[in-house]
Amino acid sequence: YLVAFTNIINLIDGLDGLATGISAIAAFTMFTVAVLGERFDAAALSIALFGDVALSFLKRKYGLEAESFSVSA
């Protein structure tokens, strides 16, 4: 399944933002199902995936530098 899902995302990646949108919707759906099932570990993982998808899209779309998302020590 992992190879199939990777190829599906790779095939729809040609359109601007389509792969990101589908991945974000899937991650948010997994978050909702995990919270309703009281699986808070899975909810934390899926919301982290959602945040990663959103930030990577903003970085690629608007050319933001990677330093703007890092935490300075």
XYZ file of N, CA, C and O in Angstrom:
292
model
N 0.808 -1.201 0.000
C 0.000 0.000 0.000
C 0.853 1.267 0.000
O 0.465 2.262 -0.592
N 1.971 1.211 0.673
C 2.830 2.385 0.746
C 3.322 2.800 -0.634
O 3.297 3.982 -0.987
N 3.724 1.832 -1.445
C 4.200 2.137 -2.797
C 3.055 2.669 -3.653
O 3.232 3.625 -4.418
N 1.878 2.096 -3.505
C 0.729 2.551 -4.293
C 0.353 3.985 -3.945
O 0.123 4.808 -4.838
N 0.297 4.308 -2.649
C -0.050 5.673 -2.253
C 1.021 6.668 -2.674
O 0.720 7.794 -3.068
N 2.275 6.263 -2.607
C 3.362 7.135 -3.051
C 3.246 7.414 -4.545
O 3.424 8.557 -4.986
N 2.937 6.403 -5.334
C 2.776 6.607 -6.771
C 1.552 7.449 -7.100
O 1.572 8.243 -8.042
N 0.480 7.300 -6.335
C -0.717 8.120 -6.566
C -0.398 9.593 -6.345
O -0.747 10.449 -7.166
N 0.275 9.903 -5.249
C 0.637 11.293 -4.971
C 1.617 11.800 -6.026
O 1.536 12.948 -6.474
N 2.531 10.957 -6.466
C 3.492 11.351 -7.487
C 2.793 11.669 -8.810
O 3.173 12.601 -9.520
N 1.765 10.914 -9.173
C 1.057 11.148 -10.427
C 0.252 12.448 -10.403
O 0.141 13.124 -11.429
N -0.334 12.801 -9.278
C -1.137 14.026 -9.233
C -0.308 15.252 -8.858
O -0.849 16.345 -8.739
N 0.979 15.072 -8.693
C 1.830 16.184 -8.287
C 2.088 17.170 -9.423
O 2.609 18.242 -9.198
N 1.707 16.828 -10.643
C 1.935 17.717 -11.771
C 1.114 18.998 -11.704
O 1.524 20.036 -12.212
N -0.038 18.954 -11.089
C -0.861 20.145 -10.954
C -0.462 20.908 -9.700
O -0.191 20.309 -8.665
N -0.442 22.203 -9.794
C 0.034 23.047 -8.703
C -0.913 22.999 -7.515
O -2.046 23.458 -7.587
N -0.455 22.419 -6.417
C -1.227 22.407 -5.196
C -2.192 21.250 -5.040
O -2.781 21.092 -3.978
N -2.369 20.425 -6.063
C -3.340 19.339 -5.959
C -2.880 18.267 -4.979
O -3.646 17.821 -4.124
N -1.634 17.854 -5.082
C -1.116 16.833 -4.169
C -1.107 17.353 -2.735
O -1.402 16.614 -1.794
N -0.776 18.622 -2.572
C -0.773 19.211 -1.235
C -2.172 19.253 -0.649
O -2.378 18.921 0.519
N -3.135 19.647 -1.440
C -4.506 19.727 -0.967
C -5.066 18.371 -0.585
O -5.697 18.221 0.469
N -4.808 17.369 -1.403
C -5.300 16.031 -1.105
C -4.608 15.472 0.136
O -5.249 14.850 0.991
N -3.317 15.708 0.265
C -2.588 15.233 1.445
C -3.067 15.935 2.710
O -3.189 15.308 3.771
N -3.348 17.224 2.615
C -3.845 17.963 3.775
C -5.234 17.487 4.181
O -5.521 17.329 5.371
N -6.099 17.239 3.208
C -7.437 16.734 3.510
C -7.352 15.359 4.157
O -8.053 15.077 5.137
N -6.473 14.502 3.646
C -6.315 13.159 4.217
C -5.778 13.228 5.645
O -6.246 12.508 6.537
N -4.800 14.103 5.889
C -4.231 14.229 7.228
C -5.258 14.783 8.211
O -5.351 14.314 9.350
N -6.042 15.760 7.783
C -7.060 16.315 8.667
C -8.167 15.301 8.943
O -8.692 15.232 10.054
N -8.511 14.486 7.954
C -9.497 13.429 8.157
C -8.981 12.387 9.139
O -9.725 11.934 10.024
N -7.707 12.019 9.006
C -7.115 11.080 9.964
C -7.116 11.669 11.368
O -7.360 10.958 12.348
N -6.868 12.964 11.482
C -6.910 13.640 12.780
C -8.304 13.565 13.390
O -8.465 13.233 14.563
N -9.315 13.849 12.600
C -10.687 13.828 13.090
C -11.097 12.428 13.546
O -11.690 12.267 14.618
N -10.767 11.431 12.746
C -11.116 10.054 13.102
C -10.363 9.621 14.354
O -10.922 8.940 15.228
N -9.107 10.027 14.486
C -8.316 9.654 15.661
C -8.869 10.302 16.928
O -8.922 9.663 17.984
N -9.286 11.562 16.838
C -9.847 12.231 18.014
C -11.175 11.594 18.402
O -11.439 11.366 19.593
N -12.017 11.295 17.431
C -13.305 10.659 17.738
C -13.116 9.262 18.320
O -13.926 8.816 19.124
N -12.043 8.582 17.923
C -11.758 7.263 18.466
C -10.894 7.303 19.711
O -10.452 6.260 20.188
N -10.634 8.494 20.220
C -9.818 8.714 21.417
C -8.421 8.117 21.292
O -7.853 7.600 22.244
N -7.849 8.206 20.086
C -6.474 7.777 19.838
C -5.631 9.038 19.694
O -5.365 9.522 18.611
N -5.238 9.592 20.825
C -4.574 10.883 20.829
C -3.143 10.809 20.309
O -2.605 11.809 19.842
N -2.521 9.644 20.363
C -1.198 9.492 19.774
C -1.281 9.587 18.250
O -0.475 10.265 17.613
N -2.281 8.951 17.666
C -2.482 9.034 16.228
C -2.935 10.440 15.823
O -2.589 10.933 14.745
N -3.696 11.097 16.692
C -4.139 12.462 16.404
C -2.950 13.419 16.363
O -2.880 14.283 15.493
N -2.022 13.252 17.296
C -0.834 14.115 17.313
C 0.011 13.896 16.062
O 0.518 14.852 15.465
N 0.154 12.647 15.652
C 0.933 12.351 14.450
C 0.275 12.928 13.200
O 0.945 13.518 12.341
N -1.045 12.800 13.093
C -1.724 13.290 11.898
C -1.776 14.813 11.847
O -1.688 15.403 10.772
N -1.875 15.490 12.991
C -1.880 16.953 12.958
C -0.475 17.474 12.657
O -0.314 18.514 12.017
N 0.549 16.724 13.081
C 1.918 17.090 12.706
C 2.119 16.921 11.206
O 2.779 17.753 10.562
N 1.556 15.874 10.633
C 1.620 15.675 9.190
C 0.891 16.797 8.460
O 1.373 17.310 7.449
N -0.257 17.197 8.979
C -1.019 18.298 8.386
C -0.205 19.593 8.404
O -0.157 20.318 7.416
N 0.444 19.873 9.526
C 1.274 21.073 9.621
C 2.462 21.020 8.680
O 2.821 22.022 8.054
N 3.061 19.854 8.540
C 4.194 19.702 7.632
C 3.767 19.919 6.184
O 4.462 20.578 5.413
N 2.614 19.388 5.823
C 2.106 19.571 4.463
C 1.830 21.043 4.196
O 2.192 21.588 3.150
N 1.192 21.711 5.142
C 0.850 23.125 4.954
C 2.105 23.997 4.855
O 2.195 24.867 3.988
N 3.071 23.767 5.739
C 4.286 24.581 5.716
C 5.134 24.316 4.484
O 5.720 25.244 3.918
N 5.199 23.063 4.043
C 5.993 22.775 2.852
C 5.351 23.385 1.612
O 6.041 23.837 0.701
N 4.010 23.429 1.572
C 3.348 24.070 0.442
C 3.628 25.573 0.427
O 3.921 26.145 -0.619
N 3.546 26.200 1.588
C 3.825 27.634 1.647
C 5.269 27.933 1.255
O 5.546 28.920 0.573
N 6.175 27.078 1.660
C 7.582 27.269 1.339
C 7.814 27.172 -0.169
O 8.508 27.994 -0.753
N 7.207 26.181 -0.808
C 7.421 26.004 -2.245
C 6.644 27.025 -3.062
O 7.111 27.506 -4.084
N 5.435 27.355 -2.632
C 4.580 28.248 -3.409
C 5.069 29.695 -3.364
O 5.112 30.375 -4.379
N 5.434 30.159 -2.193
C 5.774 31.564 -2.032
C 7.259 31.806 -1.854
O 7.665 32.930 -1.601
N 8.076 30.756 -1.939
C 9.521 30.910 -1.879
C 10.047 31.363 -0.536
O 11.062 32.039 -0.463
N 9.360 31.009 0.542
C 9.824 31.390 1.863
C 11.067 30.582 2.219
O 11.199 29.425 1.869
N 11.964 31.209 2.917
C 13.192 30.537 3.303
C 12.939 29.559 4.438
O 12.040 29.735 5.242
N 13.752 28.544 4.520
C 13.604 27.527 5.561
C 13.873 28.116 6.941
O 13.354 27.633 7.940
N 14.671 29.156 7.016
C 14.987 29.745 8.308
C 13.774 30.412 8.951
O 13.726 30.589 10.158
N 12.799 30.802 8.169
C 11.645 31.469 8.733
C 10.758 30.515 9.532
O 9.946 30.940 10.326
N 10.918 29.210 9.322
C 10.122 28.230 10.054
C 10.905 27.556 11.159
O 10.366 26.749 11.891
N 12.175 27.856 11.280
C 12.966 27.192 12.318
C 12.937 27.988 13.612
O 12.754 29.190 13.628
N 13.127 27.287 14.691
C 13.152 27.921 16.009
C 14.589 28.284 16.311
O 15.490 27.453 16.247
N 14.814 29.543 16.627
C 16.186 29.966 16.915
C 16.516 29.657 18.377
O 15.691 29.804 19.267
N 17.756 29.224 18.574
C 18.177 28.851 19.932
C 18.757 30.027 20.674
O 19.220 30.983 20.203
